[in-house]
Amino acid sequence: MKDYQLFLIDLDGTIYRGKGTIEAGVRFVHRLEQAGKDYLFLTNNTTRTPEMVVDKLALHGVKTDTAHVYTPSMASVSYLLEHASGQLPIGVYLIGEIGLQQEFWQHTEFELNNKNPDYVIVGMDRDLTYHKVQVAADAIRNGAVFIGTNADLNLPSDEGLLPGNGSQCAMIAVSSGHEPLYIGKPSPIIVKMALAKMHCQKEQAILVGDNYQTDIKAGFNSQVDQLLVTTGITQLADLQGKRQPTFVVDSLDKFKL
């Protein structure tokens, strides 16, 4: 087995599921710390700020800091600052919650533009309204670049699967006639930026998660090894006839470092 130096770890379905703790996931993080291995929580959740992620992890028995958290909100900001052309400030229309809003508005390079933004950025919004969809679709039809923070169609929760940001983006895509560029998993964009943040080569890293469609495909798309744990969305039966992850376990206790 490779001597992996960086573990890119999913949260929902891997460390916790809703309010419930996945104890083997917590023990896995503790084992990484004891072994001196570096890790980064690579979540697709944009509803929380990095500080909120740290607080939630603490409730589940993981003590960490914001330097070990990377979200699609952070990656979207970095992507736009790197790729946006033209004069500053960059006009954006945001759909999303505090995790997305706070990340953008702490950068003076961006300004809110509801009329003719350069970019429409869509993150999970549990207060999504018809008006927000209309404004976003109109802007995209008028030339704004459509960015989706992640393509998750569903989210695991205590109440079962909930509609995810991919479902929101699908509605806007159908209305506007344009598909979004996705930043979060399974896009290689967020993985590339996470590796750069941690100064790690892809051959030295492994993606850990419960969702074949996001976590594992992110590894395929970025040539980073994958560790699928069946404590969340994807089960063994779901892997039949598909490209196999590098490793599959039913508990992270079973993965030897």
mmCIF file of C-alpha atoms in Angstrom:
data_model
loop_
_atom_site.group_PDB
_atom_site.id
_atom_site.type_symbol
_atom_site.label_atom_id
_atom_site.label_comp_id
_atom_site.label_asym_id
_atom_site.label_seq_id
_atom_site.Cartn_x
_atom_site.Cartn_y
_atom_site.Cartn_z
ATOM 1 C CA MET A 1 0.000 0.000 0.000
ATOM 2 C CA LYS A 2 1.140 3.540 -0.728
ATOM 3 C CA ASP A 3 2.383 5.720 2.070
ATOM 4 C CA TYR A 4 -0.243 8.410 1.606
ATOM 5 C CA GLN A 5 0.705 11.812 2.984
ATOM 6 C CA LEU A 6 -2.625 13.632 2.553
ATOM 7 C CA PHE A 7 -6.153 12.376 3.169
ATOM 8 C CA LEU A 8 -8.942 14.440 1.570
ATOM 9 C CA ILE A 9 -11.904 13.501 3.737
ATOM 10 C CA ASP A 10 -15.602 13.965 3.039
ATOM 11 C CA LEU A 11 -17.905 14.842 5.939
ATOM 12 C CA ASP A 12 -21.584 13.973 5.379
ATOM 13 C CA GLY A 13 -21.858 10.189 5.393
ATOM 14 C CA THR A 14 -18.196 9.744 6.330
ATOM 15 C CA ILE A 15 -17.653 11.502 9.684
ATOM 16 C CA TYR A 16 -21.288 12.129 10.543
ATOM 17 C CA ARG A 17 -24.753 11.664 9.115
ATOM 18 C CA GLY A 18 -26.993 14.555 10.031
ATOM 19 C CA LYS A 19 -26.790 14.861 13.818
ATOM 20 C CA GLY A 20 -25.473 11.329 14.255
ATOM 21 C CA THR A 21 -21.778 10.566 14.620
ATOM 22 C CA ILE A 22 -20.055 7.874 12.547
ATOM 23 C CA GLU A 23 -17.692 6.703 15.252
ATOM 24 C CA ALA A 24 -15.307 4.858 12.921
ATOM 25 C CA GLY A 25 -14.876 8.061 10.932
ATOM 26 C CA VAL A 26 -13.950 9.987 14.056
ATOM 27 C CA ARG A 27 -11.495 7.268 15.084
ATOM 28 C CA PHE A 28 -10.008 7.417 11.583
ATOM 29 C CA VAL A 29 -9.189 11.115 11.989
ATOM 30 C CA HIS A 30 -7.664 10.443 15.406
ATOM 31 C CA ARG A 31 -5.531 7.666 13.894
ATOM 32 C CA LEU A 32 -4.325 10.021 11.178
ATOM 33 C CA GLU A 33 -3.289 12.561 13.790
ATOM 34 C CA GLN A 34 -1.473 9.930 15.838
ATOM 35 C CA ALA A 35 0.342 8.707 12.714
ATOM 36 C CA GLY A 36 1.390 12.233 11.767
ATOM 37 C CA LYS A 37 -0.608 12.159 8.512
ATOM 38 C CA ASP A 38 -2.000 15.377 7.094
ATOM 39 C CA TYR A 39 -5.667 15.703 6.241
ATOM 40 C CA LEU A 40 -8.131 18.175 4.793
ATOM 41 C CA PHE A 41 -11.890 17.976 5.181
ATOM 42 C CA LEU A 42 -13.033 18.335 1.571
ATOM 43 C CA THR A 43 -16.767 18.886 1.767
ATOM 44 C CA ASN A 44 -19.325 19.770 -0.888
ATOM 45 C CA ASN A 45 -21.416 21.622 1.704
ATOM 46 C CA THR A 46 -21.625 25.380 1.107
ATOM 47 C CA THR A 47 -24.239 26.148 3.761
ATOM 48 C CA ARG A 48 -21.644 26.410 6.532
ATOM 49 C CA THR A 49 -18.635 28.668 6.962
ATOM 50 C CA PRO A 50 -15.293 26.981 7.772
ATOM 51 C CA GLU A 51 -15.783 28.092 11.384
ATOM 52 C CA MET A 52 -19.195 26.435 11.470
ATOM 53 C CA VAL A 53 -17.700 23.227 10.055
ATOM 54 C CA VAL A 54 -15.078 23.236 12.821
ATOM 55 C CA ASP A 55 -17.799 23.728 15.450
ATOM 56 C CA LYS A 56 -19.903 20.891 14.041
ATOM 57 C CA LEU A 57 -16.918 18.551 13.947
ATOM 58 C CA ALA A 58 -16.215 19.350 17.597
ATOM 59 C CA LEU A 59 -19.712 18.140 18.462
ATOM 60 C CA HIS A 60 -18.791 14.794 16.896
ATOM 61 C CA GLY A 61 -15.486 14.464 18.721
ATOM 62 C CA VAL A 62 -13.097 15.902 16.137
ATOM 63 C CA LYS A 63 -11.032 18.881 17.274
ATOM 64 C CA THR A 64 -9.577 20.716 14.294
ATOM 65 C CA ASP A 65 -9.268 24.220 12.830
ATOM 66 C CA THR A 66 -10.251 26.094 9.675
ATOM 67 C CA ALA A 67 -6.875 25.355 8.063
ATOM 68 C CA HIS A 68 -8.117 21.767 7.741
ATOM 69 C CA VAL A 69 -11.392 22.681 6.002
ATOM 70 C CA TYR A 70 -11.909 23.340 2.294
ATOM 71 C CA THR A 71 -15.318 24.038 0.756
ATOM 72 C CA PRO A 72 -16.652 24.698 -2.752
ATOM 73 C CA SER A 73 -17.328 28.275 -1.616
ATOM 74 C CA MET A 74 -13.610 28.772 -1.019
ATOM 75 C CA ALA A 75 -12.722 27.006 -4.261
ATOM 76 C CA SER A 76 -15.251 29.074 -6.250
ATOM 77 C CA VAL A 77 -13.729 32.322 -4.997
ATOM 78 C CA SER A 78 -10.229 31.134 -5.856
ATOM 79 C CA TYR A 79 -11.348 29.931 -9.283
ATOM 80 C CA LEU A 80 -13.004 33.223 -10.204
ATOM 81 C CA LEU A 81 -10.096 35.325 -8.951
ATOM 82 C CA GLU A 82 -7.797 33.210 -11.115
ATOM 83 C CA HIS A 83 -9.939 33.053 -14.247
ATOM 84 C CA ALA A 84 -12.092 36.190 -14.324
ATOM 85 C CA SER A 85 -11.132 38.682 -16.995
ATOM 86 C CA GLY A 86 -11.986 42.351 -17.233
ATOM 87 C CA GLN A 87 -12.151 45.149 -14.748
ATOM 88 C CA LEU A 88 -12.712 44.865 -11.033
ATOM 89 C CA PRO A 89 -14.980 44.535 -9.189
ATOM 90 C CA ILE A 90 -16.417 41.292 -10.568
ATOM 91 C CA GLY A 91 -20.200 41.379 -10.683
ATOM 92 C CA VAL A 92 -21.816 38.275 -9.209
ATOM 93 C CA TYR A 93 -25.308 37.074 -8.400
ATOM 94 C CA LEU A 94 -25.283 34.527 -5.590
ATOM 95 C CA ILE A 95 -27.833 31.907 -4.655
ATOM 96 C CA GLY A 96 -26.812 30.256 -1.414
ATOM 97 C CA GLU A 97 -26.575 30.421 2.348
ATOM 98 C CA ILE A 98 -24.124 31.967 4.797
ATOM 99 C CA GLY A 99 -21.219 29.698 3.862
ATOM 100 C CA LEU A 100 -21.261 30.951 0.284
ATOM 101 C CA GLN A 101 -22.288 34.524 0.994
ATOM 102 C CA GLN A 102 -19.636 35.156 3.644
ATOM 103 C CA GLU A 103 -16.847 33.662 1.550
ATOM 104 C CA PHE A 104 -17.577 35.990 -1.377
ATOM 105 C CA TRP A 105 -18.329 39.185 0.510
ATOM 106 C CA GLN A 106 -15.088 39.090 2.459
ATOM 107 C CA HIS A 107 -13.320 39.670 -0.870
ATOM 108 C CA THR A 108 -13.577 43.239 -2.165
ATOM 109 C CA GLU A 109 -12.981 42.013 -5.726
ATOM 110 C CA PHE A 110 -16.668 41.022 -5.908
ATOM 111 C CA GLU A 111 -19.843 43.087 -5.908
ATOM 112 C CA LEU A 112 -23.503 42.125 -5.966
ATOM 113 C CA ASN A 113 -25.101 42.627 -9.376
ATOM 114 C CA ASN A 114 -28.699 41.516 -9.892
ATOM 115 C CA LYS A 115 -29.080 43.032 -13.370
ATOM 116 C CA ASN A 116 -26.101 42.056 -15.522
ATOM 117 C CA PRO A 117 -23.605 40.059 -13.461
ATOM 118 C CA ASP A 118 -20.488 38.498 -14.912
ATOM 119 C CA TYR A 119 -21.179 35.294 -12.996
ATOM 120 C CA VAL A 120 -24.133 33.511 -11.434
ATOM 121 C CA ILE A 121 -22.965 31.265 -8.588
ATOM 122 C CA VAL A 122 -25.442 28.737 -7.240
ATOM 123 C CA GLY A 123 -24.980 26.934 -3.930
ATOM 124 C CA MET A 124 -27.378 25.031 -1.722
ATOM 125 C CA ASP A 125 -30.211 27.338 -0.645
ATOM 126 C CA ARG A 126 -32.946 25.982 1.596
ATOM 127 C CA ASP A 127 -34.815 29.265 1.076
ATOM 128 C CA LEU A 128 -34.719 29.037 -2.715
ATOM 129 C CA THR A 129 -37.516 31.053 -4.311
ATOM 130 C CA TYR A 130 -39.039 31.338 -7.759
ATOM 131 C CA HIS A 131 -37.695 34.909 -7.947
ATOM 132 C CA LYS A 132 -34.105 33.799 -7.320
ATOM 133 C CA VAL A 133 -34.377 31.187 -10.088
ATOM 134 C CA GLN A 134 -35.852 33.787 -12.455
ATOM 135 C CA VAL A 135 -33.070 36.325 -11.791
ATOM 136 C CA ALA A 136 -30.390 33.661 -12.222
ATOM 137 C CA ALA A 137 -31.853 32.251 -15.447
ATOM 138 C CA ASP A 138 -32.316 35.724 -16.971
ATOM 139 C CA ALA A 139 -28.713 36.675 -16.167
ATOM 140 C CA ILE A 140 -27.355 33.451 -17.652
ATOM 141 C CA ARG A 141 -29.388 33.884 -20.833
ATOM 142 C CA ASN A 142 -27.930 37.400 -21.059
ATOM 143 C CA GLY A 143 -24.363 36.125 -20.953
ATOM 144 C CA ALA A 144 -23.436 35.542 -17.305
ATOM 145 C CA VAL A 145 -21.257 32.488 -16.676
ATOM 146 C CA PHE A 146 -23.165 29.831 -14.727
ATOM 147 C CA ILE A 147 -21.174 28.345 -11.808
ATOM 148 C CA GLY A 148 -22.519 25.538 -9.629
ATOM 149 C CA THR A 149 -20.704 25.010 -6.350
ATOM 150 C CA ASN A 150 -21.451 21.278 -6.478
ATOM 151 C CA ALA A 151 -23.590 18.774 -8.361
ATOM 152 C CA ASP A 152 -25.008 16.735 -5.448
ATOM 153 C CA LEU A 153 -28.525 15.726 -6.441
ATOM 154 C CA ASN A 154 -29.361 14.578 -2.911
ATOM 155 C CA LEU A 155 -28.020 15.045 0.611
ATOM 156 C CA PRO A 156 -28.108 12.457 3.421
ATOM 157 C CA SER A 157 -29.862 13.623 6.576
ATOM 158 C CA ASP A 158 -31.695 12.351 9.639
ATOM 159 C CA GLU A 159 -34.867 12.648 7.568
ATOM 160 C CA GLY A 160 -33.533 10.673 4.609
ATOM 161 C CA LEU A 161 -32.294 12.081 1.327
ATOM 162 C CA LEU A 162 -32.937 15.786 0.716
ATOM 163 C CA PRO A 163 -32.740 17.614 -2.640
ATOM 164 C CA GLY A 164 -29.210 18.908 -3.159
ATOM 165 C CA ASN A 165 -27.606 21.741 -5.069
ATOM 166 C CA GLY A 166 -27.434 19.697 -8.256
ATOM 167 C CA SER A 167 -31.227 19.565 -8.229
ATOM 168 C CA GLN A 168 -31.382 23.355 -7.878
ATOM 169 C CA CYS A 169 -28.869 23.841 -10.676
ATOM 170 C CA ALA A 170 -30.840 21.472 -12.911
ATOM 171 C CA MET A 171 -33.892 23.733 -12.677
ATOM 172 C CA ILE A 172 -31.852 26.815 -13.572
ATOM 173 C CA ALA A 173 -30.085 24.939 -16.379
ATOM 174 C CA VAL A 174 -33.376 23.880 -17.954
ATOM 175 C CA SER A 175 -34.775 27.403 -17.665
ATOM 176 C CA SER A 176 -31.680 29.199 -18.969
ATOM 177 C CA GLY A 177 -30.637 26.653 -21.572
ATOM 178 C CA HIS A 178 -27.086 26.527 -20.165
ATOM 179 C CA GLU A 179 -25.334 23.910 -18.058
ATOM 180 C CA PRO A 180 -23.196 25.080 -15.115
ATOM 181 C CA LEU A 181 -19.496 24.677 -14.585
ATOM 182 C CA TYR A 182 -19.268 22.731 -11.346
ATOM 183 C CA ILE A 183 -16.487 23.521 -8.870
ATOM 184 C CA GLY A 184 -17.079 20.927 -6.131
ATOM 185 C CA LYS A 185 -16.717 17.151 -6.285
ATOM 186 C CA PRO A 186 -16.711 15.314 -8.693
ATOM 187 C CA SER A 187 -15.073 18.174 -10.559
ATOM 188 C CA PRO A 188 -11.272 18.008 -10.561
ATOM 189 C CA ILE A 189 -11.216 21.777 -9.939
ATOM 190 C CA ILE A 190 -11.715 21.578 -6.177
ATOM 191 C CA VAL A 191 -9.289 18.663 -5.857
ATOM 192 C CA LYS A 192 -6.588 20.523 -7.774
ATOM 193 C CA MET A 193 -7.038 23.576 -5.558
ATOM 194 C CA ALA A 194 -7.063 21.493 -2.382
ATOM 195 C CA LEU A 195 -3.797 19.815 -3.376
ATOM 196 C CA ALA A 196 -2.257 23.205 -4.124
ATOM 197 C CA LYS A 197 -3.425 24.540 -0.760
ATOM 198 C CA MET A 198 -1.781 21.621 1.020
ATOM 199 C CA HIS A 199 1.346 21.617 -1.209
ATOM 200 C CA CYS A 200 0.819 17.966 -2.068
ATOM 201 C CA GLN A 201 1.238 15.997 -5.287
ATOM 202 C CA LYS A 202 -1.747 13.949 -6.466
ATOM 203 C CA GLU A 203 0.247 10.713 -6.211
ATOM 204 C CA GLN A 204 0.655 11.289 -2.460
ATOM 205 C CA ALA A 205 -3.044 11.914 -1.751
ATOM 206 C CA ILE A 206 -6.190 9.826 -1.371
ATOM 207 C CA LEU A 207 -9.861 10.866 -1.404
ATOM 208 C CA VAL A 208 -12.015 9.390 1.372
ATOM 209 C CA GLY A 209 -15.795 9.451 1.106
ATOM 210 C CA ASP A 210 -19.133 7.667 0.993
ATOM 211 C CA ASN A 211 -20.535 8.883 -2.319
ATOM 212 C CA TYR A 212 -19.450 7.212 -5.555
ATOM 213 C CA GLN A 213 -20.937 9.967 -7.712
ATOM 214 C CA THR A 214 -19.036 12.780 -5.970
ATOM 215 C CA ASP A 215 -16.122 11.608 -3.812
ATOM 216 C CA ILE A 216 -14.972 8.640 -5.873
ATOM 217 C CA LYS A 217 -15.540 10.218 -9.276
ATOM 218 C CA ALA A 218 -13.601 13.263 -8.063
ATOM 219 C CA GLY A 219 -10.685 10.895 -7.558
ATOM 220 C CA PHE A 220 -11.133 9.362 -11.006
ATOM 221 C CA ASN A 221 -11.332 12.798 -12.619
ATOM 222 C CA SER A 222 -8.224 14.122 -10.878
ATOM 223 C CA GLN A 223 -6.111 10.925 -10.913
ATOM 224 C CA VAL A 224 -6.126 10.729 -7.109
ATOM 225 C CA ASP A 225 -6.635 7.366 -5.383
ATOM 226 C CA GLN A 226 -9.965 6.750 -3.668
ATOM 227 C CA LEU A 227 -11.226 5.117 -0.485
ATOM 228 C CA LEU A 228 -14.977 4.427 -0.474
ATOM 229 C CA VAL A 229 -16.629 3.735 2.870
ATOM 230 C CA THR A 230 -20.167 2.355 2.785
ATOM 231 C CA THR A 231 -21.452 4.304 5.799
ATOM 232 C CA GLY A 232 -23.365 6.807 3.694
ATOM 233 C CA ILE A 233 -24.939 6.928 0.262
ATOM 234 C CA THR A 234 -23.131 4.302 -1.852
ATOM 235 C CA GLN A 235 -23.437 0.624 -0.937
ATOM 236 C CA LEU A 236 -21.579 -2.411 -2.282
ATOM 237 C CA ALA A 237 -24.469 -3.356 -4.570
ATOM 238 C CA ASP A 238 -24.227 0.080 -6.208
ATOM 239 C CA LEU A 239 -20.698 -0.712 -7.442
ATOM 240 C CA GLN A 240 -21.689 -3.627 -9.676
ATOM 241 C CA GLY A 241 -20.640 -3.029 -13.256
ATOM 242 C CA LYS A 242 -18.859 0.227 -12.418
ATOM 243 C CA ARG A 243 -15.245 1.279 -12.311
ATOM 244 C CA GLN A 244 -13.986 0.239 -8.904
ATOM 245 C CA PRO A 245 -12.471 2.584 -6.307
ATOM 246 C CA THR A 246 -8.906 1.966 -5.186
ATOM 247 C CA PHE A 247 -10.218 0.725 -1.807
ATOM 248 C CA VAL A 248 -13.671 -0.167 -0.444
ATOM 249 C CA VAL A 249 -14.435 -0.731 3.253
ATOM 250 C CA ASP A 250 -17.611 -0.929 5.304
ATOM 251 C CA SER A 251 -15.878 0.848 8.198
ATOM 252 C CA LEU A 252 -12.896 3.185 8.258
ATOM 253 C CA ASP A 253 -11.641 1.134 11.208
ATOM 254 C CA LYS A 254 -10.683 -1.476 8.630
ATOM 255 C CA PHE A 255 -8.368 0.783 6.628
ATOM 256 C CA LYS A 256 -4.771 0.385 7.733
ATOM 257 C CA LEU A 257 -2.610 3.485 7.586
#
